[in-house]
Amino acid sequence: MPDALKDYQQRVIDKLYGKKSPRGVIAYHSTGSGKTYTALSALSKALQNKDDRALWIAPASLTTNFEKERVKHGLQYPGKVDVYSYEKARNLADKLKDTRYKLIVLDEAHKLRNSGTSLTSRLKPVLDNSDKVLMLTGTAGYNHPSDMMSLISLMDSDAKVPRDRKEFISNYVDDDKWKIKNRPRLKNILDRYIDVYETPKDSADFPRIYRKVIDTEMSPHQVELYRYLENKIPSPLRKKVRNNLPMSLREATNLNAFSTGIRQASNSISHHQVNADPFDSEKLRVAADRMARAANKTDNFRGVAYSNFLDAGILPYEKILQKHGLKPIVFTGGLDAEQKKKLVADYNTPGGKKILLLSSSGSEGLDLKGTRLLQILEPHFNRSKIQQVEGRGARYHSHIDLPEDQRNITIEEYHSKLPPRMWQKLLNTRDTSIDEYLAAISNMKQQLTDDMRGLAKK
């Protein structure tokens, strides 16, 4: 017999199939809340007859979750469920749009937040021809608070919501203060389409989390490259970063487009210089030293380091670890689904020291066990991206097989600082680095998203 639904799971079913229900619902539920089982239960409601069809779309690494969880919960459906990865569904979109699906489930639905992408535009007609849509995500405001509006308009073309970021900011955000405005009107939209649930992280089902921010100073070679690349940023933005001056939300969005170079230089010069010495980066050297020390003093150690960059992050970091006599597992977007599955299985298999290096392709969908140290090697514009990475290591029952005193994880965030210029030493001051500035901006953006999430919860 299927497990009983928790109250918040039943709430999603009721919102999707109750009186005056919308065409679709976003289950904005955090890691460990059982989003997959919520969606499986919605399928029971949708598939009443043998001719009924449903569609389940997920990242390639998560497509097997459907069958695994269906069997686990003992669910059977009279109708058929088509299961595809996002890439496969995009390729089959012309065929899929001719099928009248009773329900379409979109796992990690924030992948569809950008309306102008090929993926979103190809899948839009498929969704339009369905009876109901259920979106699953723990990060509905993944890149920007307006992402929630994009997802709503994608599943319901008749929804009266802002159609782009500019309209959203104009209607609902005080751009200079980074605060929500017109709250009652926005709440009405959120209440209709979004259900919010936050899993209590202080329960015994989750590991205890200890946090550290570790500041390091850039090497002379890094500073030289950083200053060169910094001059490519428009002057108004450059001056605000250097002097740690506030930006509007629009300006912060523009900064994202210009700052990749200095973000890489803050980690390492390896992306711009062939055969660069990986030890030239104080940040990567310190992080690798701390990882090696933790690995050497802990039996069956499990550690993870994450960077958004390969040449300027993961690869030079790997070389430093190798100098410590450690052979990390490297997880990148160049691996196919089977290779990724094997690497995760290797990491989770007990025995020996295991260190996993994650690129951005590993920031979601991975279920890692027993991680004791998680290193975030640079800040990101979107705090939700970092939260997703943290969710790989701090998960529901992720540490349940460890002794009680080891059911914890230390999360280290690394920031590179600029050394003071000669004249700045006299004034005991220095320029703000992009790492420091991004850390502050991402927290402000996340507060805005959390404020919207809170509106939907009330």
Short mmCIF file of C-alpha atoms in Angstrom, two decimals, residues 1-446:
data_model
loop_
_atom_site.label_atom_id
_atom_site.label_comp_id
_atom_site.label_asym_id
_atom_site.label_seq_id
_atom_site.Cartn_x
_atom_site.Cartn_y
_atom_site.Cartn_z
CA MET A 1 0.00 0.00 0.00
CA PRO A 2 1.37 3.48 -0.88
CA ASP A 3 2.65 5.63 1.97
CA ALA A 4 0.30 8.25 3.37
CA LEU A 5 0.90 11.75 2.04
CA LYS A 6 2.15 14.39 4.43
CA ASP A 7 -0.05 17.47 4.80
CA TYR A 8 2.09 19.65 2.55
CA GLN A 9 2.15 16.95 -0.15
CA GLN A 10 -1.63 16.59 -0.07
CA ARG A 11 -1.88 20.38 -0.28
CA VAL A 12 -0.22 20.28 -3.72
CA ILE A 13 -2.69 17.63 -4.98
CA ASP A 14 -5.63 19.65 -3.64
CA LYS A 15 -4.35 22.85 -5.25
CA LEU A 16 -3.86 21.10 -8.59
CA TYR A 17 -7.20 19.28 -8.67
CA GLY A 18 -9.46 21.27 -6.36
CA LYS A 19 -12.32 23.57 -7.30
CA LYS A 20 -11.26 26.56 -9.42
CA SER A 21 -7.78 25.09 -9.63
CA PRO A 22 -5.18 26.61 -12.00
CA ARG A 23 -3.78 24.78 -15.03
CA GLY A 24 -0.58 24.19 -13.16
CA VAL A 25 1.10 24.31 -9.77
CA ILE A 26 4.71 24.87 -8.75
CA ALA A 27 5.72 22.68 -5.78
CA TYR A 28 8.43 24.96 -4.38
CA HIS A 29 9.57 22.43 -1.79
CA SER A 30 13.07 22.16 -0.38
CA THR A 31 15.48 19.23 -0.51
CA GLY A 32 14.33 16.17 1.43
CA SER A 33 10.63 17.07 1.33
CA GLY A 34 9.61 14.19 -0.95
CA LYS A 35 8.79 16.14 -4.13
CA THR A 36 9.04 12.99 -6.24
CA TYR A 37 6.45 11.16 -4.15
CA THR A 38 4.18 14.22 -4.32
CA ALA A 39 4.33 14.05 -8.13
CA LEU A 40 3.84 10.26 -8.19
CA SER A 41 0.69 10.73 -6.11
CA ALA A 42 -0.54 13.41 -8.51
CA LEU A 43 -0.19 10.85 -11.31
CA SER A 44 -2.59 8.57 -9.41
CA LYS A 45 -5.14 11.36 -9.62
CA ALA A 46 -4.47 12.03 -13.31
CA LEU A 47 -4.31 8.48 -14.68
CA GLN A 48 -7.74 7.00 -14.04
CA ASN A 49 -8.15 4.99 -17.27
CA LYS A 50 -5.89 2.77 -19.38
CA ASP A 51 -5.96 5.26 -22.27
CA ASP A 52 -4.77 8.16 -20.10
CA ARG A 53 -1.21 9.40 -20.67
CA ALA A 54 1.19 11.43 -18.55
CA LEU A 55 4.63 12.88 -19.26
CA TRP A 56 7.52 13.05 -16.78
CA ILE A 57 10.51 15.24 -17.75
CA ALA A 58 13.67 15.43 -15.63
CA PRO A 59 17.40 16.09 -15.96
CA ALA A 60 19.12 13.10 -17.56
CA SER A 61 20.72 12.08 -14.27
CA LEU A 62 17.30 11.95 -12.57
CA THR A 63 15.14 10.12 -15.13
CA THR A 64 15.63 6.80 -13.33
CA ASN A 65 14.15 8.30 -10.14
CA PHE A 66 10.63 7.91 -11.51
CA GLU A 67 10.70 4.12 -11.75
CA LYS A 68 12.83 3.67 -8.63
CA GLU A 69 10.45 5.75 -6.49
CA ARG A 70 7.31 4.27 -8.11
CA VAL A 71 8.43 0.76 -7.17
CA LYS A 72 9.58 1.89 -3.72
CA HIS A 73 6.13 3.31 -2.93
CA GLY A 74 4.19 0.45 -4.56
CA LEU A 75 2.31 2.63 -7.05
CA GLN A 76 0.56 1.32 -10.17
CA TYR A 77 -1.23 3.39 -12.81
CA PRO A 78 -3.93 2.31 -15.28
CA GLY A 79 -2.49 4.70 -17.86
CA LYS A 80 0.99 5.10 -19.32
CA VAL A 81 3.74 7.50 -18.21
CA ASP A 82 6.33 8.65 -20.75
CA VAL A 83 9.66 9.49 -19.07
CA TYR A 84 12.24 11.64 -20.87
CA SER A 85 15.21 13.82 -20.10
CA TYR A 86 14.88 17.51 -20.95
CA GLU A 87 17.16 17.07 -23.95
CA LYS A 88 15.21 14.07 -25.26
CA ALA A 89 11.88 15.83 -24.73
CA ARG A 90 13.15 18.87 -26.64
CA ASN A 91 14.18 16.67 -29.55
CA LEU A 92 10.79 14.89 -29.54
CA ALA A 93 8.73 18.04 -28.93
CA ASP A 94 7.05 18.02 -32.37
CA LYS A 95 5.76 14.52 -31.65
CA LEU A 96 4.93 15.06 -27.98
CA LYS A 97 2.78 18.14 -28.64
CA ASP A 98 0.31 15.93 -30.54
CA THR A 99 -0.40 13.88 -27.41
CA ARG A 100 -3.03 15.12 -24.98
CA TYR A 101 -1.35 14.45 -21.65
CA LYS A 102 -3.49 14.38 -18.53
CA LEU A 103 -0.54 15.62 -16.50
CA ILE A 104 2.99 16.77 -17.27
CA VAL A 105 5.51 16.64 -14.41
CA LEU A 106 8.64 18.79 -14.72
CA ASP A 107 11.38 17.88 -12.25
CA GLU A 108 13.98 20.61 -11.53
CA ALA A 109 11.59 22.93 -13.37
CA HIS A 110 13.82 25.99 -12.91
CA LYS A 111 15.65 24.72 -16.00
CA LEU A 112 12.78 26.31 -17.96
CA ARG A 113 13.04 29.73 -16.32
CA ASN A 114 14.40 31.48 -19.44
CA SER A 115 11.60 31.92 -21.96
CA GLY A 116 13.96 32.66 -24.85
CA THR A 117 15.85 29.36 -24.81
CA SER A 118 15.35 26.59 -27.35
CA LEU A 119 14.39 24.18 -24.55
CA THR A 120 11.59 26.37 -23.22
CA SER A 121 10.21 27.43 -26.60
CA ARG A 122 10.17 23.82 -27.86
CA LEU A 123 8.38 22.48 -24.78
CA LYS A 124 5.85 25.31 -24.51
CA PRO A 125 3.40 23.81 -27.11
CA VAL A 126 3.66 20.42 -25.36
CA LEU A 127 2.61 21.99 -22.07
CA ASP A 128 -0.14 24.03 -23.73
CA ASN A 129 -1.77 20.84 -25.04
CA SER A 130 -1.87 19.14 -21.63
CA ASP A 131 -4.64 19.15 -19.04
CA LYS A 132 -2.42 19.90 -16.04
CA VAL A 133 1.21 20.79 -15.29
CA LEU A 134 3.10 20.13 -12.05
CA MET A 135 6.50 21.76 -11.63
CA LEU A 136 8.93 20.54 -8.98
CA THR A 137 11.76 22.76 -7.76
CA GLY A 138 13.61 23.75 -4.65
CA THR A 139 14.81 26.97 -6.31
CA ALA A 140 11.95 28.66 -8.15
CA GLY A 141 13.85 31.96 -8.00
CA TYR A 142 17.03 30.31 -9.24
CA ASN A 143 18.58 33.22 -11.15
CA HIS A 144 16.26 36.09 -10.26
CA PRO A 145 13.00 36.51 -8.30
CA SER A 146 11.19 37.04 -11.62
CA ASP A 147 11.94 33.40 -12.53
CA MET A 148 8.79 32.45 -10.63
CA MET A 149 6.72 34.57 -13.00
CA SER A 150 8.40 32.97 -16.02
CA LEU A 151 7.49 29.50 -14.78
CA ILE A 152 3.89 30.53 -14.11
CA SER A 153 3.41 32.02 -17.59
CA LEU A 154 5.01 28.91 -19.12
CA MET A 155 2.44 26.56 -17.62
CA ASP A 156 -0.52 28.95 -17.95
CA SER A 157 -0.52 31.29 -20.95
CA ASP A 158 -3.57 33.11 -19.56
CA ALA A 159 -1.93 33.95 -16.24
CA LYS A 160 -1.86 37.68 -15.54
CA VAL A 161 1.81 37.94 -14.59
CA PRO A 162 4.76 40.06 -15.77
CA ARG A 163 6.15 38.62 -18.99
CA ASP A 164 9.77 39.65 -18.49
CA ARG A 165 12.24 40.75 -15.83
CA LYS A 166 11.91 44.44 -16.64
CA GLU A 167 8.13 44.37 -16.18
CA PHE A 168 8.46 42.38 -12.96
CA ILE A 169 10.93 44.86 -11.44
CA SER A 170 8.77 47.79 -12.53
CA ASN A 171 5.63 46.30 -10.92
CA TYR A 172 6.93 44.53 -7.85
CA VAL A 173 10.44 45.62 -6.85
CA ASP A 174 11.88 48.81 -5.41
CA ASP A 175 14.97 48.61 -7.63
CA ASP A 176 17.25 50.79 -5.50
CA LYS A 177 16.30 49.30 -2.12
CA TRP A 178 15.99 45.69 -3.33
CA LYS A 179 12.61 45.37 -1.61
CA ILE A 180 9.28 43.87 -2.69
CA LYS A 181 6.48 46.36 -3.35
CA ASN A 182 2.76 45.90 -4.14
CA ARG A 183 2.86 42.89 -1.85
CA PRO A 184 -0.90 42.06 -1.71
CA ARG A 185 -1.15 41.92 -5.51
CA LEU A 186 1.96 39.77 -5.78
CA LYS A 187 0.74 37.47 -3.01
CA ASN A 188 -2.49 36.80 -4.92
CA ILE A 189 -0.47 35.54 -7.88
CA LEU A 190 1.82 33.40 -5.76
CA ASP A 191 -1.03 31.89 -3.73
CA ARG A 192 -2.82 30.71 -6.85
CA TYR A 193 0.09 28.93 -8.50
CA ILE A 194 2.78 28.16 -5.92
CA ASP A 195 2.91 25.90 -2.88
CA VAL A 196 5.87 26.43 -0.55
CA TYR A 197 7.36 24.04 1.97
CA GLU A 198 10.69 24.28 3.79
CA THR A 199 12.06 21.05 5.28
CA PRO A 200 13.20 21.60 8.89
CA LYS A 201 16.99 21.34 8.72
CA ASP A 202 17.46 21.02 12.48
CA SER A 203 15.86 17.59 12.65
CA ALA A 204 17.79 14.38 13.27
CA ASP A 205 17.17 13.42 9.64
CA PHE A 206 19.72 16.01 8.44
CA PRO A 207 23.40 16.48 9.31
CA ARG A 208 24.44 19.37 11.54
CA ILE A 209 26.01 22.14 9.46
CA TYR A 210 29.04 24.19 10.51
CA ARG A 211 29.96 27.17 8.31
CA LYS A 212 33.22 29.01 7.71
CA VAL A 213 34.22 31.86 5.38
CA ILE A 214 37.91 31.72 4.49
CA ASP A 215 39.57 34.82 3.01
CA THR A 216 42.80 34.53 1.04
CA GLU A 217 44.91 37.15 -0.73
CA MET A 218 45.56 37.03 -4.47
CA SER A 219 49.11 36.41 -5.66
CA PRO A 220 50.97 39.14 -7.62
CA HIS A 221 50.30 37.27 -10.88
CA GLN A 222 46.60 37.06 -10.06
CA VAL A 223 46.45 40.76 -9.22
CA GLU A 224 48.16 41.68 -12.50
CA LEU A 225 45.66 39.63 -14.52
CA TYR A 226 42.73 40.81 -12.41
CA ARG A 227 43.56 44.50 -12.98
CA TYR A 228 43.91 43.94 -16.72
CA LEU A 229 40.54 42.16 -16.99
CA GLU A 230 38.89 44.59 -14.58
CA ASN A 231 39.41 47.41 -17.08
CA LYS A 232 37.09 45.62 -19.52
CA ILE A 233 34.15 46.20 -17.16
CA PRO A 234 32.14 49.40 -17.81
CA SER A 235 33.52 52.19 -15.64
CA PRO A 236 30.37 52.83 -13.52
CA LEU A 237 30.14 49.16 -12.55
CA ARG A 238 33.89 48.83 -12.02
CA LYS A 239 33.98 51.79 -9.64
CA LYS A 240 31.06 50.45 -7.62
CA VAL A 241 32.75 47.09 -7.16
CA ARG A 242 36.13 48.60 -6.23
CA ASN A 243 34.62 50.98 -3.71
CA ASN A 244 31.97 48.58 -2.42
CA LEU A 245 29.14 50.94 -3.42
CA PRO A 246 25.53 49.73 -3.72
CA MET A 247 24.08 48.76 -7.11
CA SER A 248 20.51 48.65 -8.28
CA LEU A 249 19.11 45.23 -9.14
CA ARG A 250 19.37 46.10 -12.85
CA GLU A 251 23.04 47.08 -12.48
CA ALA A 252 23.81 43.86 -10.64
CA THR A 253 22.28 41.90 -13.50
CA ASN A 254 24.51 43.77 -15.97
CA LEU A 255 27.59 43.08 -13.86
CA ASN A 256 27.02 39.37 -14.34
CA ALA A 257 27.66 39.73 -18.07
CA PHE A 258 31.02 41.48 -17.63
CA SER A 259 32.68 39.84 -14.65
CA THR A 260 33.55 36.29 -15.74
CA GLY A 261 37.20 37.19 -16.39
CA ILE A 262 37.92 38.71 -12.99
CA ARG A 263 36.00 35.92 -11.27
CA GLN A 264 38.32 33.41 -12.93
CA ALA A 265 41.41 35.45 -12.07
CA SER A 266 40.27 35.51 -8.43
CA ASN A 267 40.62 31.72 -8.43
CA SER A 268 43.65 31.15 -10.62
CA ILE A 269 45.47 32.44 -13.71
CA SER A 270 45.30 28.95 -15.24
CA HIS A 271 42.45 29.78 -17.62
CA HIS A 272 44.50 32.56 -19.24
CA GLN A 273 48.02 31.14 -19.02
CA VAL A 274 49.07 27.72 -20.30
CA ASN A 275 51.14 25.69 -17.81
CA ALA A 276 50.47 28.14 -14.98
CA ASP A 277 51.62 26.97 -11.57
CA PRO A 278 48.48 25.86 -9.67
CA PHE A 279 50.21 26.79 -6.40
CA ASP A 280 50.24 30.43 -7.57
CA SER A 281 46.68 30.63 -6.24
CA GLU A 282 46.59 31.12 -2.48
CA LYS A 283 42.88 30.32 -2.46
CA LEU A 284 43.24 26.94 -4.17
CA ARG A 285 46.37 26.06 -2.21
CA VAL A 286 44.73 26.80 1.15
CA ALA A 287 41.55 24.94 0.18
CA ALA A 288 43.48 21.88 -0.99
CA ASP A 289 45.67 21.92 2.14
CA ARG A 290 42.59 21.98 4.35
CA MET A 291 40.94 19.20 2.34
CA ALA A 292 44.08 17.05 2.57
CA ARG A 293 44.39 17.57 6.33
CA ALA A 294 40.75 16.63 6.87
CA ALA A 295 41.13 13.54 4.68
CA ASN A 296 44.24 12.38 6.52
CA LYS A 297 42.77 12.65 9.99
CA THR A 298 39.35 11.08 9.28
CA ASP A 299 38.74 7.42 8.52
CA ASN A 300 36.60 6.79 5.41
CA PHE A 301 36.64 10.52 4.72
CA ARG A 302 34.24 12.03 2.18
CA GLY A 303 34.87 15.56 0.88
CA VAL A 304 33.52 17.71 -1.96
CA ALA A 305 34.93 20.84 -3.61
CA TYR A 306 32.79 22.87 -6.02
CA SER A 307 33.77 25.46 -8.62
CA ASN A 308 31.83 27.01 -11.45
CA PHE A 309 35.07 27.01 -13.48
CA LEU A 310 37.12 24.15 -14.89
CA ASP A 311 40.42 25.71 -16.04
CA ALA A 312 40.40 28.31 -13.27
CA GLY A 313 39.01 26.09 -10.53
CA ILE A 314 38.53 22.33 -10.68
CA LEU A 315 41.60 21.38 -12.76
CA PRO A 316 44.32 23.37 -10.93
CA TYR A 317 42.74 22.34 -7.62
CA GLU A 318 43.00 18.70 -8.73
CA LYS A 319 46.73 19.14 -9.45
CA ILE A 320 47.36 20.49 -5.96
CA LEU A 321 45.51 17.58 -4.38
CA GLN A 322 47.59 15.17 -6.45
CA LYS A 323 50.74 16.75 -4.95
CA HIS A 324 49.27 15.74 -1.58
CA GLY A 325 49.10 12.15 -2.80
CA LEU A 326 45.32 12.25 -3.24
CA LYS A 327 43.44 11.17 -6.35
CA PRO A 328 40.10 12.99 -6.49
CA ILE A 329 37.02 11.98 -8.45
CA VAL A 330 36.35 14.68 -11.07
CA PHE A 331 32.72 15.26 -12.08
CA THR A 332 32.25 17.51 -15.14
CA GLY A 333 29.69 18.14 -17.86
CA GLY A 334 31.82 16.17 -20.33
CA LEU A 335 30.75 12.87 -18.77
CA ASP A 336 27.73 10.92 -20.00
CA ALA A 337 24.90 9.81 -17.69
CA GLU A 338 26.38 6.36 -17.05
CA GLN A 339 29.81 7.76 -16.20
CA LYS A 340 28.28 10.27 -13.79
CA LYS A 341 26.22 7.53 -12.14
CA LYS A 342 29.34 5.40 -11.70
CA LEU A 343 31.35 8.25 -10.16
CA VAL A 344 28.61 8.99 -7.62
CA ALA A 345 28.31 5.29 -6.76
CA ASP A 346 32.09 5.15 -6.27
CA TYR A 347 31.99 8.17 -3.96
CA ASN A 348 29.14 6.70 -1.90
CA THR A 349 30.71 3.24 -1.59
CA PRO A 350 32.27 2.80 1.88
CA GLY A 351 36.02 2.35 2.15
CA GLY A 352 38.99 4.65 1.76
CA LYS A 353 39.27 8.40 1.33
CA LYS A 354 36.98 9.90 -1.34
CA ILE A 355 37.21 13.48 -2.61
CA LEU A 356 34.78 14.62 -5.30
CA LEU A 357 35.41 17.72 -7.42
CA LEU A 358 32.17 19.14 -8.82
CA SER A 359 31.73 21.51 -11.74
CA SER A 360 28.44 23.34 -12.32
CA SER A 361 26.99 20.21 -13.98
CA GLY A 362 27.04 18.53 -10.57
CA SER A 363 25.27 21.29 -8.67
CA GLU A 364 21.91 19.52 -8.77
CA GLY A 365 20.43 16.04 -8.77
CA LEU A 366 23.25 14.22 -6.97
CA ASP A 367 22.60 12.24 -3.78
CA LEU A 368 25.92 12.14 -1.92
CA LYS A 369 26.42 10.23 1.32
CA GLY A 370 28.50 11.00 4.38
CA THR A 371 30.19 14.20 3.18
CA ARG A 372 32.16 15.76 6.05
CA LEU A 373 33.71 18.76 4.25
CA LEU A 374 32.18 20.79 1.42
CA GLN A 375 34.23 23.61 -0.10
CA ILE A 376 32.68 26.34 -2.26
CA LEU A 377 35.65 27.78 -4.15
CA GLU A 378 34.01 31.03 -5.26
CA PRO A 379 30.76 32.95 -4.72
CA HIS A 380 28.02 32.97 -7.34
CA PHE A 381 25.61 35.69 -8.45
CA ASN A 382 22.78 33.44 -7.34
CA ARG A 383 22.84 32.20 -3.79
CA SER A 384 20.38 29.49 -4.83
CA LYS A 385 23.14 27.94 -6.96
CA ILE A 386 25.32 27.58 -3.86
CA GLN A 387 22.36 26.27 -1.86
CA GLN A 388 21.86 23.59 -4.49
CA VAL A 389 25.49 22.55 -4.16
CA GLU A 390 25.12 22.43 -0.38
CA GLY A 391 22.06 20.24 -0.91
CA ARG A 392 24.23 17.60 -2.58
CA GLY A 393 26.13 17.04 0.65
CA ALA A 394 23.61 17.94 3.36
CA ARG A 395 20.56 15.85 2.52
CA TYR A 396 17.79 13.88 4.14
CA HIS A 397 19.44 10.82 5.76
CA SER A 398 22.72 11.57 3.94
CA HIS A 399 24.70 10.88 7.14
CA ILE A 400 22.41 8.31 8.75
CA ASP A 401 24.98 5.50 8.40
CA LEU A 402 27.66 7.43 10.30
CA PRO A 403 28.16 7.36 14.07
CA GLU A 404 26.14 10.02 15.87
CA ASP A 405 29.15 12.26 16.54
CA GLN A 406 30.06 12.26 12.81
CA ARG A 407 26.65 13.27 11.45
CA ASN A 408 27.82 16.74 10.55
CA ILE A 409 29.26 18.64 7.62
CA THR A 410 31.54 21.67 7.51
CA ILE A 411 30.83 24.06 4.64
CA GLU A 412 33.70 26.38 3.73
CA GLU A 413 33.24 29.35 1.40
CA TYR A 414 36.39 30.85 -0.12
CA HIS A 415 36.83 34.52 -1.05
CA SER A 416 39.90 36.04 -2.71
CA LYS A 417 40.86 39.53 -1.54
CA LEU A 418 42.96 42.14 -3.30
CA PRO A 419 46.11 43.25 -1.47
CA PRO A 420 46.21 47.01 -0.77
CA ARG A 421 47.97 49.28 -3.24
CA MET A 422 50.98 51.20 -1.91
CA TRP A 423 49.01 54.35 -1.10
CA GLN A 424 46.16 52.33 0.39
CA LYS A 425 48.50 50.86 2.98
CA LEU A 426 48.93 54.34 4.45
CA LEU A 427 45.16 54.67 4.83
CA ASN A 428 44.60 51.07 5.94
CA THR A 429 42.19 50.47 3.09
CA ARG A 430 42.01 48.45 -0.13
CA ASP A 431 39.75 47.78 -3.13
CA THR A 432 36.85 45.38 -2.78
CA SER A 433 37.34 42.20 -4.82
CA ILE A 434 34.69 40.64 -7.05
CA ASP A 435 34.45 37.67 -4.66
CA GLU A 436 33.60 39.93 -1.74
CA TYR A 437 31.18 42.00 -3.80
CA LEU A 438 29.40 38.97 -5.28
CA ALA A 439 28.98 37.38 -1.88
CA ALA A 440 27.12 40.49 -0.71
CA ILE A 441 25.02 40.83 -3.89
CA SER A 442 24.00 37.18 -3.93
CA ASN A 443 22.84 37.43 -0.33
CA MET A 444 20.76 40.51 -1.18
CA LYS A 445 19.18 38.78 -4.18
CA GLN A 446 18.45 35.73 -2.07
#
